[in-house]
């Protein structure tokens, strides 16, 4: 199995995030990818393949161009405004306010493009997010060239990032970029299966109106968990995309027993959609000991998760999303990969 990673992805060191009203150290750390990388090497998967630099064109084909410019410029502009530390929004656009105005002030632009106060932009954020996206795109190219399984060690993660929106520790939508690359490589239908604990609102938004890319997700019920305002079961896509979005929210405390039934439903839907390639948006924050999450999957369950995805019989591109129990993320990811290899 080829796996992709660049040490450039370490340059985002978020510092602090606001979490339920208090500033806490960022859960999404560079240590996460170090541990997964070390586990892969110890597991015999060899050294990573460095991503190639595909430039900004694929990013701009999916994300809003002005948003990509904002991400690149946000920290220099924050510094030019005389500030240091983490750039975070604090004012958002409410109903009746000017959604149409991006604003010139860095504070306005942070509020325009951001949807939470937990996703800091620092000096190395753009560089890390850029290379995280290139990692996903390079892994997609490997699948396009005939690999049946590839792992993109993306970090920062991506599934909360929308066309012109950052949040949930995400800036560029790595999984969506990979799915789009697989479409360009000739797969007529692609399924993004999202098993991160949180609903991937960004991926859903990007493919909401499209029939060619199915988006299906199993996640914590937004009644109780982030991102709170998307991921309900009645969100099924619109227009040509009607029926090509599937949300399977589950309650806190969910164990494998319940989870596997939802996973069967998710996989069946991907088959019904006719997907010939799968992007697995993999979060291992469903593990029972995750510090910010509330499911109760055991490490051994991740093997069965991988096995079920493998039974789809499609090439699988794994894109790393969340998982914050740093001592355990490596083991859990390796279990998924072992299950995928059968
Ligand atoms: C990619 C990904 O997994 N993003 C997750 C972003 C979650 N951000 C908000 C987390 C709030 C968690 N608060 C839980 C407190 C438990 N003590
Ligand atoms: Zn998550």
mmCIF file of C-alpha atoms and ligand atoms in Angstrom:
data_model
loop_
_atom_site.group_PDB
_atom_site.id
_atom_site.type_symbol
_atom_site.label_atom_id
_atom_site.label_comp_id
_atom_site.label_asym_id
_atom_site.label_seq_id
_atom_site.Cartn_x
_atom_site.Cartn_y
_atom_site.Cartn_z
ATOM 1 C CA UNK A 1 0.000 0.000 0.000
ATOM 2 C CA UNK A 2 1.329 3.413 -0.967
ATOM 3 C CA UNK A 3 0.915 6.119 1.618
ATOM 4 C CA UNK A 4 1.438 9.833 1.179
ATOM 5 C CA UNK A 5 2.669 12.517 3.556
ATOM 6 C CA UNK A 6 4.783 15.666 3.563
ATOM 7 C CA UNK A 7 6.508 17.049 6.647
ATOM 8 C CA UNK A 8 5.296 20.461 5.391
ATOM 9 C CA UNK A 9 1.942 19.446 6.881
ATOM 10 C CA UNK A 10 3.483 19.842 10.342
ATOM 11 C CA UNK A 11 3.878 23.626 9.989
ATOM 12 C CA UNK A 12 0.348 24.325 11.264
ATOM 13 C CA UNK A 13 0.729 24.580 15.057
ATOM 14 C CA UNK A 14 -2.625 25.940 16.106
ATOM 15 C CA UNK A 15 -1.932 26.977 19.685
ATOM 16 C CA UNK A 16 -5.356 27.550 21.229
ATOM 17 C CA UNK A 17 -8.983 26.996 20.259
ATOM 18 C CA UNK A 18 -12.149 28.162 21.940
ATOM 19 C CA UNK A 19 -14.130 25.174 23.160
ATOM 20 C CA UNK A 20 -17.513 25.624 24.811
ATOM 21 C CA UNK A 21 -16.520 29.059 26.069
ATOM 22 C CA UNK A 22 -12.915 28.543 27.201
ATOM 23 C CA UNK A 23 -9.573 28.727 25.461
ATOM 24 C CA UNK A 24 -7.900 25.315 25.443
ATOM 25 C CA UNK A 25 -4.809 23.904 23.691
ATOM 26 C CA UNK A 26 -5.637 22.708 20.165
ATOM 27 C CA UNK A 27 -6.684 19.079 19.937
ATOM 28 C CA UNK A 28 -5.573 18.951 16.316
ATOM 29 C CA UNK A 29 -1.787 18.758 16.719
ATOM 30 C CA UNK A 30 1.166 17.887 14.489
ATOM 31 C CA UNK A 31 1.894 15.039 16.905
ATOM 32 C CA UNK A 32 -1.158 13.217 15.521
ATOM 33 C CA UNK A 33 0.421 12.737 12.106
ATOM 34 C CA UNK A 34 3.832 11.916 13.630
ATOM 35 C CA UNK A 35 2.238 9.062 15.555
ATOM 36 C CA UNK A 36 0.300 7.736 12.569
ATOM 37 C CA UNK A 37 3.424 7.969 10.395
ATOM 38 C CA UNK A 38 5.481 6.117 13.010
ATOM 39 C CA UNK A 39 2.813 3.403 13.322
ATOM 40 C CA UNK A 40 2.759 2.905 9.546
ATOM 41 C CA UNK A 41 6.544 2.545 9.388
ATOM 42 C CA UNK A 42 6.603 0.205 12.398
ATOM 43 C CA UNK A 43 3.795 -1.774 10.756
ATOM 44 C CA UNK A 44 5.970 -2.447 7.711
ATOM 45 C CA UNK A 45 4.318 -0.026 5.300
ATOM 46 C CA UNK A 46 7.640 1.624 4.514
ATOM 47 C CA UNK A 47 8.432 5.315 4.206
ATOM 48 C CA UNK A 48 5.843 7.769 2.888
ATOM 49 C CA UNK A 49 5.678 8.862 -0.719
ATOM 50 C CA UNK A 50 6.061 12.644 -0.864
ATOM 51 C CA UNK A 51 3.189 14.382 -2.625
ATOM 52 C CA UNK A 52 3.927 16.168 -5.892
ATOM 53 C CA UNK A 53 3.084 19.850 -6.163
ATOM 54 C CA UNK A 54 -0.013 20.141 -8.323
ATOM 55 C CA UNK A 55 -0.362 23.864 -7.701
ATOM 56 C CA UNK A 56 -3.495 25.792 -6.788
ATOM 57 C CA UNK A 57 -5.560 24.965 -9.894
ATOM 58 C CA UNK A 58 -7.278 21.860 -8.443
ATOM 59 C CA UNK A 59 -7.967 23.787 -5.217
ATOM 60 C CA UNK A 60 -9.556 26.656 -7.141
ATOM 61 C CA UNK A 61 -11.662 24.274 -9.218
ATOM 62 C CA UNK A 62 -13.536 23.168 -6.078
ATOM 63 C CA UNK A 63 -13.119 26.023 -3.602
ATOM 64 C CA UNK A 64 -13.968 29.670 -4.209
ATOM 65 C CA UNK A 65 -10.910 31.468 -5.627
ATOM 66 C CA UNK A 66 -11.261 34.448 -3.289
ATOM 67 C CA UNK A 67 -11.467 32.014 -0.360
ATOM 68 C CA UNK A 68 -8.197 30.349 -1.402
ATOM 69 C CA UNK A 69 -6.615 33.834 -1.617
ATOM 70 C CA UNK A 70 -7.984 34.605 1.848
ATOM 71 C CA UNK A 71 -6.424 31.449 3.320
ATOM 72 C CA UNK A 72 -3.030 32.284 1.825
ATOM 73 C CA UNK A 73 -3.134 35.911 2.994
ATOM 74 C CA UNK A 74 -4.976 35.625 6.310
ATOM 75 C CA UNK A 75 -2.003 35.335 8.616
ATOM 76 C CA UNK A 76 0.155 37.995 6.916
ATOM 77 C CA UNK A 77 -2.895 40.310 7.088
ATOM 78 C CA UNK A 78 -3.445 39.436 10.751
ATOM 79 C CA UNK A 79 0.178 40.338 11.469
ATOM 80 C CA UNK A 80 -0.098 43.527 9.408
ATOM 81 C CA UNK A 81 -3.004 44.531 11.650
ATOM 82 C CA UNK A 82 -0.508 44.452 14.515
ATOM 83 C CA UNK A 83 -1.542 41.162 16.067
ATOM 84 C CA UNK A 84 0.314 37.942 16.871
ATOM 85 C CA UNK A 85 -0.800 34.539 18.162
ATOM 86 C CA UNK A 86 -3.730 32.661 16.636
ATOM 87 C CA UNK A 87 -6.084 34.404 14.200
ATOM 88 C CA UNK A 88 -9.673 33.501 15.108
ATOM 89 C CA UNK A 89 -12.989 35.029 14.039
ATOM 90 C CA UNK A 90 -15.212 36.601 16.655
ATOM 91 C CA UNK A 91 -18.020 38.210 14.597
ATOM 92 C CA UNK A 92 -20.254 36.194 12.280
ATOM 93 C CA UNK A 93 -22.862 36.978 9.636
ATOM 94 C CA UNK A 94 -26.397 36.684 11.004
ATOM 95 C CA UNK A 95 -29.734 36.774 9.192
ATOM 96 C CA UNK A 96 -30.431 40.215 7.727
ATOM 97 C CA UNK A 97 -26.735 41.073 7.683
ATOM 98 C CA UNK A 98 -24.518 41.492 4.620
ATOM 99 C CA UNK A 99 -23.542 37.977 3.505
ATOM 100 C CA UNK A 100 -22.650 39.534 0.145
ATOM 101 C CA UNK A 101 -19.856 41.645 1.641
ATOM 102 C CA UNK A 102 -16.551 39.891 2.198
ATOM 103 C CA UNK A 103 -15.111 42.954 3.910
ATOM 104 C CA UNK A 104 -11.630 44.431 3.771
ATOM 105 C CA UNK A 105 -10.761 44.127 7.446
ATOM 106 C CA UNK A 106 -9.063 40.874 8.426
ATOM 107 C CA UNK A 107 -11.626 40.548 11.249
ATOM 108 C CA UNK A 108 -14.478 40.810 8.746
ATOM 109 C CA UNK A 109 -12.907 38.236 6.452
ATOM 110 C CA UNK A 110 -12.284 35.796 9.311
ATOM 111 C CA UNK A 111 -15.977 36.080 10.255
ATOM 112 C CA UNK A 112 -17.129 35.864 6.636
ATOM 113 C CA UNK A 113 -15.219 32.673 5.857
ATOM 114 C CA UNK A 114 -15.099 31.020 9.284
ATOM 115 C CA UNK A 115 -17.970 29.200 10.949
ATOM 116 C CA UNK A 116 -16.515 28.472 14.393
ATOM 117 C CA UNK A 117 -14.019 29.791 16.943
ATOM 118 C CA UNK A 118 -12.067 26.553 17.199
ATOM 119 C CA UNK A 119 -10.053 26.717 13.988
ATOM 120 C CA UNK A 120 -7.100 29.061 14.378
ATOM 121 C CA UNK A 121 -5.040 30.375 11.504
ATOM 122 C CA UNK A 122 -1.356 30.725 12.335
ATOM 123 C CA UNK A 123 1.879 31.326 10.443
ATOM 124 C CA UNK A 124 2.147 27.831 8.967
ATOM 125 C CA UNK A 125 -1.544 27.120 8.400
ATOM 126 C CA UNK A 126 -1.685 27.860 4.681
ATOM 127 C CA UNK A 127 1.476 25.865 3.968
ATOM 128 C CA UNK A 128 0.256 22.851 5.954
ATOM 129 C CA UNK A 129 -3.263 22.941 4.489
ATOM 130 C CA UNK A 130 -1.825 23.326 0.981
ATOM 131 C CA UNK A 131 0.392 20.252 1.384
ATOM 132 C CA UNK A 132 -2.355 18.283 3.092
ATOM 133 C CA UNK A 133 -4.457 18.884 -0.029
ATOM 134 C CA UNK A 134 -1.524 17.899 -2.301
ATOM 135 C CA UNK A 135 -1.166 14.698 -0.265
ATOM 136 C CA UNK A 136 -4.809 13.800 -1.000
ATOM 137 C CA UNK A 137 -4.415 14.698 -4.681
ATOM 138 C CA UNK A 138 -1.236 12.629 -5.062
ATOM 139 C CA UNK A 139 -2.919 9.627 -3.421
ATOM 140 C CA UNK A 140 -5.843 10.065 -5.830
ATOM 141 C CA UNK A 141 -3.374 10.057 -8.738
ATOM 142 C CA UNK A 142 -1.992 6.735 -7.478
ATOM 143 C CA UNK A 143 -5.503 5.242 -7.479
ATOM 144 C CA UNK A 144 -6.043 6.656 -10.975
ATOM 145 C CA UNK A 145 -2.858 4.849 -12.033
ATOM 146 C CA UNK A 146 -4.190 1.517 -10.812
ATOM 147 C CA UNK A 147 -3.446 1.190 -7.094
ATOM 148 C CA UNK A 148 -6.388 -0.462 -5.346
ATOM 149 C CA UNK A 149 -5.620 1.023 -1.935
ATOM 150 C CA UNK A 150 -3.836 4.242 -0.984
ATOM 151 C CA UNK A 151 -3.587 6.187 2.257
ATOM 152 C CA UNK A 152 -3.382 9.974 2.369
ATOM 153 C CA UNK A 153 -2.072 11.041 5.779
ATOM 154 C CA UNK A 154 -3.839 14.369 5.569
ATOM 155 C CA UNK A 155 -3.376 16.870 8.333
ATOM 156 C CA UNK A 156 -4.868 19.390 8.887
ATOM 157 C CA UNK A 157 -8.098 17.508 8.166
ATOM 158 C CA UNK A 158 -10.639 18.667 5.582
ATOM 159 C CA UNK A 159 -14.225 17.436 5.765
ATOM 160 C CA UNK A 160 -15.643 20.523 7.531
ATOM 161 C CA UNK A 161 -14.185 22.885 4.891
ATOM 162 C CA UNK A 162 -16.729 24.073 2.331
ATOM 163 C CA UNK A 163 -16.485 25.913 -0.967
ATOM 164 C CA UNK A 164 -15.710 29.168 0.872
ATOM 165 C CA UNK A 165 -15.684 28.161 4.512
ATOM 166 C CA UNK A 166 -13.214 26.988 7.169
ATOM 167 C CA UNK A 167 -14.003 25.454 10.547
ATOM 168 C CA UNK A 168 -13.803 22.241 12.556
ATOM 169 C CA UNK A 169 -9.965 22.275 12.269
ATOM 170 C CA UNK A 170 -10.372 22.205 8.438
ATOM 171 C CA UNK A 171 -9.271 24.689 5.742
ATOM 172 C CA UNK A 172 -9.198 22.835 2.403
ATOM 173 C CA UNK A 173 -11.398 19.800 1.757
ATOM 174 C CA UNK A 174 -8.880 17.039 1.082
ATOM 175 C CA UNK A 175 -11.434 14.227 0.589
ATOM 176 C CA UNK A 176 -13.551 16.305 -1.790
ATOM 177 C CA UNK A 177 -10.449 17.284 -3.797
ATOM 178 C CA UNK A 178 -9.533 13.594 -4.045
ATOM 179 C CA UNK A 179 -13.070 12.620 -5.133
ATOM 180 C CA UNK A 180 -13.006 15.329 -7.790
ATOM 181 C CA UNK A 181 -9.598 14.097 -9.006
ATOM 182 C CA UNK A 182 -10.991 10.555 -9.318
ATOM 183 C CA UNK A 183 -13.887 11.938 -11.378
ATOM 184 C CA UNK A 184 -11.381 13.616 -13.703
ATOM 185 C CA UNK A 185 -9.430 10.370 -13.928
ATOM 186 C CA UNK A 186 -12.470 8.692 -15.454
ATOM 187 C CA UNK A 187 -14.485 7.282 -12.575
ATOM 188 C CA UNK A 188 -18.036 8.228 -13.590
ATOM 189 C CA UNK A 189 -19.351 7.765 -10.074
ATOM 190 C CA UNK A 190 -17.445 8.193 -6.830
ATOM 191 C CA UNK A 191 -18.604 7.654 -3.255
ATOM 192 C CA UNK A 192 -17.209 9.618 -0.323
ATOM 193 C CA UNK A 193 -17.897 7.571 2.794
ATOM 194 C CA UNK A 194 -17.304 9.623 5.916
ATOM 195 C CA UNK A 195 -16.823 7.710 9.166
ATOM 196 C CA UNK A 196 -15.380 10.557 11.242
ATOM 197 C CA UNK A 197 -17.288 11.150 14.505
ATOM 198 C CA UNK A 198 -18.405 14.553 13.209
ATOM 199 C CA UNK A 199 -20.614 15.265 10.233
ATOM 200 C CA UNK A 200 -18.592 16.406 7.201
ATOM 201 C CA UNK A 201 -20.647 19.501 6.449
ATOM 202 C CA UNK A 202 -18.054 20.798 3.976
ATOM 203 C CA UNK A 203 -17.999 17.674 1.819
ATOM 204 C CA UNK A 204 -21.784 17.559 1.899
ATOM 205 C CA UNK A 205 -22.001 21.174 0.742
ATOM 206 C CA UNK A 206 -19.524 20.635 -2.108
ATOM 207 C CA UNK A 207 -21.481 17.715 -3.608
ATOM 208 C CA UNK A 208 -25.008 18.704 -2.459
ATOM 209 C CA UNK A 209 -26.315 19.326 -5.994
ATOM 210 C CA UNK A 210 -24.352 16.587 -7.729
ATOM 211 C CA UNK A 211 -25.367 13.103 -8.717
ATOM 212 C CA UNK A 212 -21.914 11.900 -9.728
ATOM 213 C CA UNK A 213 -20.409 12.056 -6.229
ATOM 214 C CA UNK A 214 -22.314 10.329 -3.444
ATOM 215 C CA UNK A 215 -21.737 11.639 0.075
ATOM 216 C CA UNK A 216 -22.657 9.333 2.949
ATOM 217 C CA UNK A 217 -21.784 9.835 6.592
ATOM 218 C CA UNK A 218 -22.154 8.109 9.953
ATOM 219 C CA UNK A 219 -21.653 10.579 12.771
ATOM 220 C CA UNK A 220 -22.768 11.843 16.166
ATOM 221 C CA UNK A 221 -26.271 13.289 16.182
ATOM 222 C CA UNK A 222 -25.981 17.056 15.557
ATOM 223 C CA UNK A 223 -28.612 17.508 18.287
ATOM 224 C CA UNK A 224 -25.752 16.912 20.746
ATOM 225 C CA UNK A 225 -22.503 17.363 18.821
ATOM 226 C CA UNK A 226 -20.492 19.609 16.532
ATOM 227 C CA UNK A 227 -21.216 20.895 13.887
ATOM 228 C CA UNK A 228 -24.764 21.169 15.380
ATOM 229 C CA UNK A 229 -26.307 22.721 12.239
ATOM 230 C CA UNK A 230 -25.855 19.937 9.692
ATOM 231 C CA UNK A 231 -25.889 16.160 9.485
ATOM 232 C CA UNK A 232 -29.570 15.523 10.211
ATOM 233 C CA UNK A 233 -31.178 12.508 8.535
ATOM 234 C CA UNK A 234 -33.505 14.662 6.427
ATOM 235 C CA UNK A 235 -30.568 16.209 4.518
ATOM 236 C CA UNK A 236 -30.537 14.180 1.291
ATOM 237 C CA UNK A 237 -29.208 16.537 -1.421
ATOM 238 C CA UNK A 238 -30.982 18.749 -3.917
ATOM 239 C CA UNK A 239 -31.580 19.051 -7.659
ATOM 240 C CA UNK A 240 -29.552 16.493 -9.597
ATOM 241 C CA UNK A 241 -28.021 15.528 -6.254
ATOM 242 C CA UNK A 242 -31.315 14.603 -4.635
ATOM 243 C CA UNK A 243 -30.792 11.197 -3.026
ATOM 244 C CA UNK A 244 -26.991 11.294 -3.441
ATOM 245 C CA UNK A 245 -26.464 12.468 0.159
ATOM 246 C CA UNK A 246 -27.095 10.116 3.076
ATOM 247 C CA UNK A 247 -26.816 11.075 6.749
ATOM 248 C CA UNK A 248 -26.884 8.451 9.463
ATOM 249 C CA UNK A 249 -26.669 10.248 12.834
ATOM 250 C CA UNK A 250 -26.170 8.008 15.874
ATOM 251 C CA UNK A 251 -26.444 8.755 19.611
ATOM 252 C CA UNK A 252 -23.544 9.305 21.988
ATOM 253 C CA UNK A 253 -22.451 6.013 23.511
ATOM 254 C CA UNK A 254 -22.863 4.102 20.224
ATOM 255 C CA UNK A 255 -20.991 0.769 20.170
ATOM 256 C CA UNK A 256 -20.052 -1.485 17.241
ATOM 257 C CA UNK A 257 -23.350 -3.356 17.483
ATOM 258 C CA UNK A 258 -25.338 -0.320 16.347
ATOM 259 C CA UNK A 259 -22.529 1.137 14.278
ATOM 260 C CA UNK A 260 -22.164 -1.895 12.023
ATOM 261 C CA UNK A 261 -25.817 -1.767 11.003
ATOM 262 C CA UNK A 262 -25.373 1.865 9.935
ATOM 263 C CA UNK A 263 -22.152 0.915 8.122
ATOM 264 C CA UNK A 264 -24.037 -1.758 6.171
ATOM 265 C CA UNK A 265 -26.636 0.842 5.172
ATOM 266 C CA UNK A 266 -23.886 3.258 4.128
ATOM 267 C CA UNK A 267 -22.068 0.641 2.029
ATOM 268 C CA UNK A 268 -25.284 -0.573 0.410
ATOM 269 C CA UNK A 269 -26.070 3.016 -0.591
ATOM 270 C CA UNK A 270 -22.628 3.388 -2.205
ATOM 271 C CA UNK A 271 -23.266 0.206 -4.191
ATOM 272 C CA UNK A 272 -26.731 1.391 -5.235
ATOM 273 C CA UNK A 273 -25.209 4.668 -6.376
ATOM 274 C CA UNK A 274 -22.956 2.713 -8.734
ATOM 275 C CA UNK A 275 -19.665 4.118 -7.439
ATOM 276 C CA UNK A 276 -16.552 2.615 -9.016
ATOM 277 C CA UNK A 277 -14.170 4.246 -6.517
ATOM 278 C CA UNK A 278 -14.430 5.095 -2.825
ATOM 279 C CA UNK A 279 -12.892 7.905 -0.825
ATOM 280 C CA UNK A 280 -12.970 6.922 2.842
ATOM 281 C CA UNK A 281 -12.996 10.052 5.008
ATOM 282 C CA UNK A 282 -11.444 8.355 8.018
ATOM 283 C CA UNK A 283 -11.747 9.792 11.497
ATOM 284 C CA UNK A 284 -10.809 7.553 14.398
ATOM 285 C CA UNK A 285 -12.423 9.975 16.836
ATOM 286 C CA UNK A 286 -15.184 7.343 17.113
ATOM 287 C CA UNK A 287 -12.797 5.424 19.416
ATOM 288 C CA UNK A 288 -14.107 5.044 22.966
ATOM 289 C CA UNK A 289 -11.291 7.043 24.571
ATOM 290 C CA UNK A 290 -11.322 10.059 22.244
ATOM 291 C CA UNK A 291 -11.068 13.249 24.311
ATOM 292 C CA UNK A 292 -13.665 15.294 22.381
ATOM 293 C CA UNK A 293 -16.065 12.593 21.199
ATOM 294 C CA UNK A 294 -18.723 10.270 22.598
ATOM 295 C CA UNK A 295 -18.881 6.993 20.650
ATOM 296 C CA UNK A 296 -17.588 3.729 22.116
ATOM 297 C CA UNK A 297 -15.841 1.873 19.286
ATOM 298 C CA UNK A 298 -13.009 -0.429 20.365
ATOM 299 C CA UNK A 299 -9.666 -0.704 18.553
ATOM 300 C CA UNK A 300 -10.613 -4.151 17.175
ATOM 301 C CA UNK A 301 -13.831 -2.704 15.689
ATOM 302 C CA UNK A 302 -11.731 -0.653 13.285
ATOM 303 C CA UNK A 303 -10.537 -3.863 11.623
ATOM 304 C CA UNK A 304 -14.142 -4.823 10.860
ATOM 305 C CA UNK A 305 -14.825 -1.323 9.593
ATOM 306 C CA UNK A 306 -11.996 -1.664 7.072
ATOM 307 C CA UNK A 307 -13.144 -5.147 6.126
ATOM 308 C CA UNK A 308 -16.685 -3.939 5.385
ATOM 309 C CA UNK A 309 -15.406 -1.134 3.130
ATOM 310 C CA UNK A 310 -13.137 -3.623 1.294
ATOM 311 C CA UNK A 311 -16.195 -5.773 0.498
ATOM 312 C CA UNK A 312 -17.429 -2.981 -1.788
ATOM 313 C CA UNK A 313 -14.876 -4.306 -4.265
ATOM 314 C CA UNK A 314 -13.771 -0.807 -5.384
ATOM 315 C CA UNK A 315 -10.410 0.916 -5.197
ATOM 316 C CA UNK A 316 -10.273 2.759 -1.883
ATOM 317 C CA UNK A 317 -8.500 6.020 -1.146
ATOM 318 C CA UNK A 318 -8.279 6.618 2.599
ATOM 319 C CA UNK A 319 -8.111 10.291 3.565
ATOM 320 C CA UNK A 320 -7.263 11.029 7.203
ATOM 321 C CA UNK A 321 -9.668 13.285 9.083
ATOM 322 C CA UNK A 322 -10.026 13.384 12.913
ATOM 323 C CA UNK A 323 -8.911 11.312 15.914
ATOM 324 C CA UNK A 324 -7.505 13.085 18.954
ATOM 325 C CA UNK A 325 -6.449 10.368 21.404
ATOM 326 C CA UNK A 326 -2.860 10.833 20.250
ATOM 327 C CA UNK A 327 -1.444 7.730 21.926
ATOM 328 C CA UNK A 328 -4.018 5.519 20.158
ATOM 329 C CA UNK A 329 -4.609 7.065 16.725
ATOM 330 C CA UNK A 330 -1.792 5.050 15.154
ATOM 331 C CA UNK A 331 -3.122 1.668 16.325
ATOM 332 C CA UNK A 332 -6.658 2.513 15.283
ATOM 333 C CA UNK A 333 -5.644 3.670 11.807
ATOM 334 C CA UNK A 334 -3.524 0.540 11.319
ATOM 335 C CA UNK A 335 -6.520 -1.643 12.202
ATOM 336 C CA UNK A 336 -8.621 0.025 9.512
ATOM 337 C CA UNK A 337 -5.856 -0.499 6.943
ATOM 338 C CA UNK A 338 -5.424 -4.156 7.987
ATOM 339 C CA UNK A 339 -9.172 -4.663 7.529
ATOM 340 C CA UNK A 340 -9.079 -3.000 4.118
ATOM 341 C CA UNK A 341 -6.275 -5.362 3.047
ATOM 342 C CA UNK A 342 -8.344 -8.337 4.257
HETATM 343 C C1 LIG B 1 -11.975 16.924 11.725
HETATM 344 C C2 LIG B 1 -12.638 16.939 13.065
HETATM 345 O O1 LIG B 1 -12.735 15.907 13.709
HETATM 346 N N1 LIG B 1 -13.048 18.130 13.536
HETATM 347 C C3 LIG B 1 -13.712 18.225 14.779
HETATM 348 C C4 LIG B 1 -13.932 19.628 15.206
HETATM 349 C C5 LIG B 1 -14.590 19.688 16.538
HETATM 350 N N2 LIG B 1 -14.520 20.992 17.099
HETATM 351 C C6 LIG B 1 -15.359 21.257 18.238
HETATM 352 C C7 LIG B 1 -15.051 20.327 19.347
HETATM 353 C C8 LIG B 1 -15.884 20.613 20.550
HETATM 354 C C9 LIG B 1 -15.722 19.459 21.478
HETATM 355 N N3 LIG B 1 -16.142 19.752 22.782
HETATM 356 C C10 LIG B 1 -16.199 18.522 23.552
HETATM 357 C C11 LIG B 1 -15.863 18.726 24.981
HETATM 358 C C12 LIG B 1 -15.684 17.374 25.595
HETATM 359 N N4 LIG B 1 -15.040 17.463 26.860
HETATM 360 ZN ZN1 LIG B 2 -14.150 14.489 13.827
#
